[in-house]
Short mmCIF file of N, CA, C and O in Angstrom, two decimals:
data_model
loop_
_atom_site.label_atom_id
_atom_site.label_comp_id
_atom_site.label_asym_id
_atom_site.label_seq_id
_atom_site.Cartn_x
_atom_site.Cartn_y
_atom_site.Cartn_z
N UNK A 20 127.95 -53.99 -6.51
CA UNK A 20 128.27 -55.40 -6.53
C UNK A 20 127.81 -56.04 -5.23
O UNK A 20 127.98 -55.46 -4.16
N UNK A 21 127.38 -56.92 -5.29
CA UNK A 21 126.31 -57.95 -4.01
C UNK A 21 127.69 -58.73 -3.96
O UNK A 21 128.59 -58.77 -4.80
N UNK A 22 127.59 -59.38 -2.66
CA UNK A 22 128.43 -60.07 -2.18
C UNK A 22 127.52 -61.48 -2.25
O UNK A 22 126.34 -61.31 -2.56
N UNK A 23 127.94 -62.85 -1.99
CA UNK A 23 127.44 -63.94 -2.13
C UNK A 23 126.97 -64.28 -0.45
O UNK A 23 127.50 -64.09 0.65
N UNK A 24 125.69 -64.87 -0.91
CA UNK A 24 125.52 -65.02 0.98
C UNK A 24 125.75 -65.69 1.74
O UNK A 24 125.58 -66.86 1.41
N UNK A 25 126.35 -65.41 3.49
CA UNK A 25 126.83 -66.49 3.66
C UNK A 25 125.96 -67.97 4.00
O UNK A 25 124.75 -68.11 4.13
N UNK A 26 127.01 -68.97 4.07
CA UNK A 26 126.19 -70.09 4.96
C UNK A 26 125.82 -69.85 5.87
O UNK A 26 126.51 -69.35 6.76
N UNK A 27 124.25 -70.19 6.00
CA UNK A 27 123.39 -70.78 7.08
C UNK A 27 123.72 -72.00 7.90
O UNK A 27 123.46 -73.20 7.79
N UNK A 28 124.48 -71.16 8.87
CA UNK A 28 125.15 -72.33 9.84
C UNK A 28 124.45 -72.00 10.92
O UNK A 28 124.18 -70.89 11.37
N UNK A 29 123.99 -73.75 11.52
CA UNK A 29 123.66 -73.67 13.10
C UNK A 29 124.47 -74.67 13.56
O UNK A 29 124.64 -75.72 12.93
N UNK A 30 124.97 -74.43 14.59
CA UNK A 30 125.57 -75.23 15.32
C UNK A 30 127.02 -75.86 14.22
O UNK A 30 127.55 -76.91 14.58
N UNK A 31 127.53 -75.19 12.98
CA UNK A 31 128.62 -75.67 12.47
C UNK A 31 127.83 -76.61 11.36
O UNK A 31 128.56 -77.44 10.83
N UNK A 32 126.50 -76.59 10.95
CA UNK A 32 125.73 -77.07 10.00
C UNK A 32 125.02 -76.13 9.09
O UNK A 32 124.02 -75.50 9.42
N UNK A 33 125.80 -76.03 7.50
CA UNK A 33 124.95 -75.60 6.56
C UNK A 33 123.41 -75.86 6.67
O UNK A 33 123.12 -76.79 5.92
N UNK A 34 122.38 -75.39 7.29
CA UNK A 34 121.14 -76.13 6.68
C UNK A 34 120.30 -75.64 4.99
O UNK A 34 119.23 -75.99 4.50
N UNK A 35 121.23 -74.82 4.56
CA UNK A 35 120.22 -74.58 3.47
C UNK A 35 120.98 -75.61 2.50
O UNK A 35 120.42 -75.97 1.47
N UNK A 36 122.45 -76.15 2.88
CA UNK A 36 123.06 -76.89 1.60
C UNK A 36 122.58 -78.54 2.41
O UNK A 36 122.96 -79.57 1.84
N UNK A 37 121.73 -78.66 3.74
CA UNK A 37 121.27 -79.73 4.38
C UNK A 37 119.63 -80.36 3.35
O UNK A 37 119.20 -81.40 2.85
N UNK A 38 119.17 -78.73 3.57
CA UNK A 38 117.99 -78.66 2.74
C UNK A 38 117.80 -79.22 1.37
O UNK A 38 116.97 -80.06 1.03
N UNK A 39 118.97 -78.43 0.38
CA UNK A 39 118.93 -78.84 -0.64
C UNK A 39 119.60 -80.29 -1.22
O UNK A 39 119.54 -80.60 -2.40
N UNK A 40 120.20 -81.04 -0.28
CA UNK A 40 120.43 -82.52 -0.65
C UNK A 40 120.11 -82.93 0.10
O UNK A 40 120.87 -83.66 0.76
N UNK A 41 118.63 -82.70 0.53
CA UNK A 41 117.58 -83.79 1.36
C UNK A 41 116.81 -84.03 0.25
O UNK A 41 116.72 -85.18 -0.20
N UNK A 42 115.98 -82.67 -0.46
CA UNK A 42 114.70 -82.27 -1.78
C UNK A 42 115.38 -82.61 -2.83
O UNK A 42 114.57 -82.60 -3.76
N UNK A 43 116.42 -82.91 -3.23
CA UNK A 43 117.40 -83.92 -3.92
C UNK A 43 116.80 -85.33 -4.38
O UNK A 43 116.31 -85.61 -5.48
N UNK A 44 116.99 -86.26 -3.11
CA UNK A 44 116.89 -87.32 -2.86
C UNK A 44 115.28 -88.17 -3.73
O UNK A 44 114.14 -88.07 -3.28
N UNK A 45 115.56 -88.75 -4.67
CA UNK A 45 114.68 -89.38 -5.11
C UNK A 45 113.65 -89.37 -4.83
O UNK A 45 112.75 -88.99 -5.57
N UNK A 46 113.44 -89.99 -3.07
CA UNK A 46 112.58 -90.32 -2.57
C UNK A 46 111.75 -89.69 -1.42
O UNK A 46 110.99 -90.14 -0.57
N UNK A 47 112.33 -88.15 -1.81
CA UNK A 47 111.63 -87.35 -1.24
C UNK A 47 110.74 -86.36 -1.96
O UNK A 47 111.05 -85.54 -2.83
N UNK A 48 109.64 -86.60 -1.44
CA UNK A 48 108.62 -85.29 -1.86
C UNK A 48 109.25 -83.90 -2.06
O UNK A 48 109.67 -83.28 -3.03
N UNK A 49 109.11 -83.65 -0.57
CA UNK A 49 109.94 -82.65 0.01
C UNK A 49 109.97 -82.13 1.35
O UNK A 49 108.93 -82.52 1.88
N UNK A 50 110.66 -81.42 2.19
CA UNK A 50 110.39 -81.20 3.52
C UNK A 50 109.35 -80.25 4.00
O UNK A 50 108.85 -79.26 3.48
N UNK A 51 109.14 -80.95 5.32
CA UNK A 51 107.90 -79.98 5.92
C UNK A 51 108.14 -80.19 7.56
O UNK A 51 108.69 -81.16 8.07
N UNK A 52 107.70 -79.27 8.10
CA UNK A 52 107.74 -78.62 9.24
C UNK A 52 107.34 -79.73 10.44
O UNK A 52 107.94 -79.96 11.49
N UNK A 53 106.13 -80.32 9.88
CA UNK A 53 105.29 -81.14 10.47
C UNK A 53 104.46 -80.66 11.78
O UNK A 53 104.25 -79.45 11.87
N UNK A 54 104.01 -81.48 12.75
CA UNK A 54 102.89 -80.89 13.17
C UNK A 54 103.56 -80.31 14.50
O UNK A 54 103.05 -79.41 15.17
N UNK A 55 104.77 -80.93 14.79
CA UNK A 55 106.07 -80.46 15.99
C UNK A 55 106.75 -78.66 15.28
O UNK A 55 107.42 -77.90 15.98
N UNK A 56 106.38 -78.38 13.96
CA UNK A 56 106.86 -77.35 13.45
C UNK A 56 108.70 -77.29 13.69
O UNK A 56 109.45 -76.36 13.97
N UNK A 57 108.90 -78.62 13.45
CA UNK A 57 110.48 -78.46 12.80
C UNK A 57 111.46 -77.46 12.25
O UNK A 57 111.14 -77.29 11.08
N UNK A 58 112.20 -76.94 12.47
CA UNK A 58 113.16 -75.95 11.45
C UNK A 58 114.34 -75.67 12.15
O UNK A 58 114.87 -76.14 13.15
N UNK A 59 114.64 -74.68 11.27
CA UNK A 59 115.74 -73.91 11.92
C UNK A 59 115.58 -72.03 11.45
O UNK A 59 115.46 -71.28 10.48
N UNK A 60 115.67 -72.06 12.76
CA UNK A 60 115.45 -69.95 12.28
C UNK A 60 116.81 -69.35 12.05
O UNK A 60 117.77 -69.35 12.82
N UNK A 61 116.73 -68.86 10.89
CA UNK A 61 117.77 -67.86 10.48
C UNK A 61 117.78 -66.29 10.66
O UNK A 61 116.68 -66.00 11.12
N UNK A 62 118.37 -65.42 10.54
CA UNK A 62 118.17 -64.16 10.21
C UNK A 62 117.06 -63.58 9.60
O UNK A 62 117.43 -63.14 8.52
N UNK A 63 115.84 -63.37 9.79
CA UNK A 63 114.90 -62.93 8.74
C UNK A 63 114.12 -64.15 7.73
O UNK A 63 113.47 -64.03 6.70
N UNK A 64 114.64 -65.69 8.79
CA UNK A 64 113.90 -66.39 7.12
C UNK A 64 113.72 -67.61 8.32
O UNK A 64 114.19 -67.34 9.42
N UNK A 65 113.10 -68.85 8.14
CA UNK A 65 113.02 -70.08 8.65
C UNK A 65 113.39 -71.06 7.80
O UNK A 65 113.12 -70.62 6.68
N UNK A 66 113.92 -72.30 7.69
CA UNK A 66 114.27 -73.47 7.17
C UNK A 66 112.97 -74.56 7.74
O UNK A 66 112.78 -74.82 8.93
N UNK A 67 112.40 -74.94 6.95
CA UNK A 67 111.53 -75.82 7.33
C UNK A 67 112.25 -77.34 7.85
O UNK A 67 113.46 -77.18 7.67
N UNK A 68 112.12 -78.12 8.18
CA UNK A 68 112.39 -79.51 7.91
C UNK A 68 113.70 -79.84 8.03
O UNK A 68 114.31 -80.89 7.80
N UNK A 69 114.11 -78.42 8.56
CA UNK A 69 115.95 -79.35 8.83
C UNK A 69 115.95 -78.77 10.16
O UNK A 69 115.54 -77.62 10.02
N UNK A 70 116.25 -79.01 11.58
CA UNK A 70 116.61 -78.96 12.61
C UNK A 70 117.84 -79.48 13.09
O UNK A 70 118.27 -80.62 12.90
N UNK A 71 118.40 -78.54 13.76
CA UNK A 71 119.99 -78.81 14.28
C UNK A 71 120.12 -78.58 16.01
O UNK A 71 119.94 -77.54 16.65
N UNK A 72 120.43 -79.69 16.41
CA UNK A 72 120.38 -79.67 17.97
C UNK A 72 121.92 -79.90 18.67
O UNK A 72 122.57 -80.95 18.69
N UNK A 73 122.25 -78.70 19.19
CA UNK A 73 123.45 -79.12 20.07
C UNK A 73 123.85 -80.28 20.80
O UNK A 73 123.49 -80.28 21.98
N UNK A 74 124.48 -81.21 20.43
CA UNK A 74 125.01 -82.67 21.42
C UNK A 74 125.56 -81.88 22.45
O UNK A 74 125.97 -80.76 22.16
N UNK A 75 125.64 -82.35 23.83
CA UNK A 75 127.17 -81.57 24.71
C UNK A 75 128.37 -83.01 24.59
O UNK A 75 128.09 -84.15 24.95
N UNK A 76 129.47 -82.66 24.10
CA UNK A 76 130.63 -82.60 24.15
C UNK A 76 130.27 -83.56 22.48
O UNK A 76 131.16 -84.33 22.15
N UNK A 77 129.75 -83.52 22.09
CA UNK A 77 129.93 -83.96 20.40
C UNK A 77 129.31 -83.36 19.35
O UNK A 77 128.95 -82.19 19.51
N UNK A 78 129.06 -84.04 18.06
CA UNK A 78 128.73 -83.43 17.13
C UNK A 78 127.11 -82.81 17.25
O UNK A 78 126.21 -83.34 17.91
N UNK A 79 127.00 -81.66 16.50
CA UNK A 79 125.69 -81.46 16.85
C UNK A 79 124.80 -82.64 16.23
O UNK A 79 125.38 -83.28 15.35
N UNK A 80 123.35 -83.07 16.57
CA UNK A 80 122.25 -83.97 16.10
C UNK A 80 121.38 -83.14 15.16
O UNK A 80 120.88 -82.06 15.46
N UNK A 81 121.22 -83.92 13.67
CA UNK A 81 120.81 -83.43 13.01
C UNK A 81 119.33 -84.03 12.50
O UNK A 81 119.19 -85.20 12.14
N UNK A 82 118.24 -83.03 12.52
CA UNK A 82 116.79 -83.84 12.38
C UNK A 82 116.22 -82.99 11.41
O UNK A 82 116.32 -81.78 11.18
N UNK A 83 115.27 -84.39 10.62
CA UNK A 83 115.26 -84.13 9.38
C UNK A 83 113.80 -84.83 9.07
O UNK A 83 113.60 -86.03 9.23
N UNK A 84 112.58 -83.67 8.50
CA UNK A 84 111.40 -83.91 8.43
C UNK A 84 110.94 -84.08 7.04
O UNK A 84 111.05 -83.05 6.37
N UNK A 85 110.44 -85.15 6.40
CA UNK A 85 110.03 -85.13 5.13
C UNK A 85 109.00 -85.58 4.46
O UNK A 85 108.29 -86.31 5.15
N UNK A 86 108.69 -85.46 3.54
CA UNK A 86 107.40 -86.13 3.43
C UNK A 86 107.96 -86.99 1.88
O UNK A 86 108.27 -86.52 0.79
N UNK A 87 107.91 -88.27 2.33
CA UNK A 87 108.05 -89.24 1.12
C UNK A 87 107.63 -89.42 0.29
O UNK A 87 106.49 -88.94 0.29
N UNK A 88 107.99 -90.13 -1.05
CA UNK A 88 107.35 -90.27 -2.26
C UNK A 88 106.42 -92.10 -2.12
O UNK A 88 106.79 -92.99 -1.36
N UNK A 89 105.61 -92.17 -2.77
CA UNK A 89 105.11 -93.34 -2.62
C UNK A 89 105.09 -94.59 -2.85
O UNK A 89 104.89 -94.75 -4.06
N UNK A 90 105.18 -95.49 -2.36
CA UNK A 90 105.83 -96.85 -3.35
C UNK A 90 107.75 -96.90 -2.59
O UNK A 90 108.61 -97.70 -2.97
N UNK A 91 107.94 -95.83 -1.51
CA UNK A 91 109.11 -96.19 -1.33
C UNK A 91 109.62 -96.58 -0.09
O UNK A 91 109.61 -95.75 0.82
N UNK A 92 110.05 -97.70 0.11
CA UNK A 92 110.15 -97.92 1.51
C UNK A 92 110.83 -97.37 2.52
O UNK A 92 111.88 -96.78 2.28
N UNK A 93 110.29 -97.49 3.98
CA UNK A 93 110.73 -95.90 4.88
C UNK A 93 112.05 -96.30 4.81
O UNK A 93 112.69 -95.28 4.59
N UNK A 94 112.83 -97.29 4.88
CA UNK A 94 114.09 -97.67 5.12
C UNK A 94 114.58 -97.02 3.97
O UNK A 94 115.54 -96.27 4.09
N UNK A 95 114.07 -97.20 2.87
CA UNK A 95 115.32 -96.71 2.02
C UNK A 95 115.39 -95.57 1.88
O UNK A 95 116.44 -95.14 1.42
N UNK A 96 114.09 -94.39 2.29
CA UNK A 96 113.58 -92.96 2.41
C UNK A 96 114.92 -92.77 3.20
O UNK A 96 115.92 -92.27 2.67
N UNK A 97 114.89 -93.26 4.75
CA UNK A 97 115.77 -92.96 5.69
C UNK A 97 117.19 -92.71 5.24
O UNK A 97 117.95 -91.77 5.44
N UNK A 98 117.31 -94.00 4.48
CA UNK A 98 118.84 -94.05 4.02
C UNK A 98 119.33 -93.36 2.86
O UNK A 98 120.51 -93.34 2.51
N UNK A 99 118.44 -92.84 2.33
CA UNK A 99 118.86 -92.11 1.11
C UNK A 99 119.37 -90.32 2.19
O UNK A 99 120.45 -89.73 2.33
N UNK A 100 117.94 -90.04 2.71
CA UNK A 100 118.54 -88.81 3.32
C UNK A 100 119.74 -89.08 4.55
O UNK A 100 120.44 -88.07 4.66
N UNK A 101 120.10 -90.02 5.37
CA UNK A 101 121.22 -90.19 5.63
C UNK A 101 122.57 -89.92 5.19
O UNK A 101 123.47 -89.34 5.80
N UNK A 102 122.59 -90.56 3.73
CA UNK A 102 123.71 -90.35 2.98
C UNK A 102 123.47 -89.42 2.52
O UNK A 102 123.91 -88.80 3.50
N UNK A 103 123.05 -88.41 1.68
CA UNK A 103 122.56 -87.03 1.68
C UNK A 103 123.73 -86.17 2.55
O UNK A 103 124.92 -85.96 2.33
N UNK A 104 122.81 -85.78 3.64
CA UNK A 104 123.46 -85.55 5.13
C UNK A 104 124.76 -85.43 5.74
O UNK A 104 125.30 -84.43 6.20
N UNK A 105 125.32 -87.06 5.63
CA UNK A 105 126.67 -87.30 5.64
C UNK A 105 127.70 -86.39 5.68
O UNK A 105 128.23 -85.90 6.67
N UNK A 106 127.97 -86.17 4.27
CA UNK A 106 129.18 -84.94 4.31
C UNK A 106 128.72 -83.89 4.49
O UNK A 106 129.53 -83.04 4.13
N UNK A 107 127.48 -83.29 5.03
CA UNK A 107 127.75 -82.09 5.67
C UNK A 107 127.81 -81.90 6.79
O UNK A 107 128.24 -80.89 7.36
N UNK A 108 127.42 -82.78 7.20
CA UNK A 108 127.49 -82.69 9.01
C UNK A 108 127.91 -83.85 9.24
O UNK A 108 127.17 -84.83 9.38
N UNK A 109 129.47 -83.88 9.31
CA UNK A 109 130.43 -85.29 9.15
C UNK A 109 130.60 -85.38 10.99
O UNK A 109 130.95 -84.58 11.85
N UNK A 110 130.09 -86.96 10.97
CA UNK A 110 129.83 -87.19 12.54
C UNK A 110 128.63 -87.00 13.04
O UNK A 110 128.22 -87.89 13.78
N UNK A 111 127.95 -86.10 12.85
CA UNK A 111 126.70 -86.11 13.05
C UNK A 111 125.18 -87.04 13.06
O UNK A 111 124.56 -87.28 12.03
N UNK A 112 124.78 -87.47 14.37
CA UNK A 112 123.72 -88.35 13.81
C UNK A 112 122.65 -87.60 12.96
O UNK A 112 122.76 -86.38 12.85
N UNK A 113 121.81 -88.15 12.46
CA UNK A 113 120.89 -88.20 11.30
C UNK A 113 119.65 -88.71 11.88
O UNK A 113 119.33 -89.89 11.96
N UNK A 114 118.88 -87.55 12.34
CA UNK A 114 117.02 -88.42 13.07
C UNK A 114 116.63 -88.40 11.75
O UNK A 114 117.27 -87.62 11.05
N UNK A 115 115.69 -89.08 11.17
CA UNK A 115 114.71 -88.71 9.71
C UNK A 115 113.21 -89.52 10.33
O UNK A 115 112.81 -90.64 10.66
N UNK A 116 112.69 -87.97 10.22
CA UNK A 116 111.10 -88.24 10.49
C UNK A 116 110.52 -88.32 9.15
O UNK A 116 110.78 -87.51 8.25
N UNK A 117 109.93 -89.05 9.06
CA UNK A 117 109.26 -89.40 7.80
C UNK A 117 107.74 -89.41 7.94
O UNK A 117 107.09 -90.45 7.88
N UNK A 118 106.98 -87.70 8.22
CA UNK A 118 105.68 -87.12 8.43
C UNK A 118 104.49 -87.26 7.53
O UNK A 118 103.40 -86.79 7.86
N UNK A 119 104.68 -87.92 6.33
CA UNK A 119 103.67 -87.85 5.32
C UNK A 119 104.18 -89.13 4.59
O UNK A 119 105.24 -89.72 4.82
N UNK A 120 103.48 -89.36 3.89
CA UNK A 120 103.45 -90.27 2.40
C UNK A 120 102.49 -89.49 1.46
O UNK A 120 101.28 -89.31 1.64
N UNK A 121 103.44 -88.95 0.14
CA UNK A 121 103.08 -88.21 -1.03
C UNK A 121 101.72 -89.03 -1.29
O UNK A 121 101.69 -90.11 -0.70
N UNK A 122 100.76 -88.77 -1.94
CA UNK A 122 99.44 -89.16 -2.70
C UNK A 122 99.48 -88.42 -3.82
O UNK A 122 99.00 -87.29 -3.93
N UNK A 123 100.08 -89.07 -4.70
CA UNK A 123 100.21 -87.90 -5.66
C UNK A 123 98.61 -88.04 -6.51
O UNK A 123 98.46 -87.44 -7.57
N UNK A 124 97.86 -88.59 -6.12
CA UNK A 124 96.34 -88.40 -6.96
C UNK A 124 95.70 -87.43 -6.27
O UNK A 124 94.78 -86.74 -6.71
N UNK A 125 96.27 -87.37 -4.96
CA UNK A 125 95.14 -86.49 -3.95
C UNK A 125 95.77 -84.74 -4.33
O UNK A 125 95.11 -83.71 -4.14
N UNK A 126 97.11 -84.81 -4.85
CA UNK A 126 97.49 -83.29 -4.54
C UNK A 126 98.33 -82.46 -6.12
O UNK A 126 98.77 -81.37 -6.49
N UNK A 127 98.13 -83.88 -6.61
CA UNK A 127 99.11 -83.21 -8.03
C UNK A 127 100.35 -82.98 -7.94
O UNK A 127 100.86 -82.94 -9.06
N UNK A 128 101.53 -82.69 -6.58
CA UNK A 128 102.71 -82.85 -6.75
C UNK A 128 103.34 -83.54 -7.39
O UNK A 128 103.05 -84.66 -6.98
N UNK A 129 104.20 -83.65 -8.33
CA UNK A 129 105.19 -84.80 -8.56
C UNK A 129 106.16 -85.31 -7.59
O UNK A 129 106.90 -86.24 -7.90
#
């Protein structure tokens, strides 16, 4: 019998449950590293596109790399992964780099 694995916590931040209600978000493509190579290192694995930075004496700062869908404006990109974010890292600011704009003719992603 396997045990369930735990959370990927940095700094008191899930990033894989950060991850998965960022690539959620409508208006995201999906995350990427970018050319600063963004993440967070785990045990044996990396998190692309979610970075967690110690505040001193507050919540940790949470930064967040994505590459947008097209036709959507950065403000509302921002604010969608903001609220996203929110309840998992309650208090936490929210950077959102917004590294790309999807082309979906140039690459075939949806």
């Amino acid at each position: 019998m396997t045990s369930p694995a735990a959370p990927a916590l940095v700094d008191g931040v899930d990033v894989d449950a950060v991850a998965a209600a960022v690539t959620a978000c409508p208006a995201v493509a999906r995350l990427t590293a970018g050319r600063a190579g963004a993440g967070s290192y785990l045990p044996g694995r990396r998190v692309a596109g979610v970075a967690v930075r110690p505040a001193p004496g507050g919540p940790a700062r949470v930064a967040v790399h994505v590459v947008a869908r097209t036709g959507v404006p950065v403000g509302e990109v921002a604010g969608q992964v903001r609220t996203a974010v929110a309840p998992l890292a309650p208090g936490s600011p929210v950077d959102v780099a917004i590294e790309d704009v999807l082309d979906p003719l140039a690459d075939g992603t949806p």
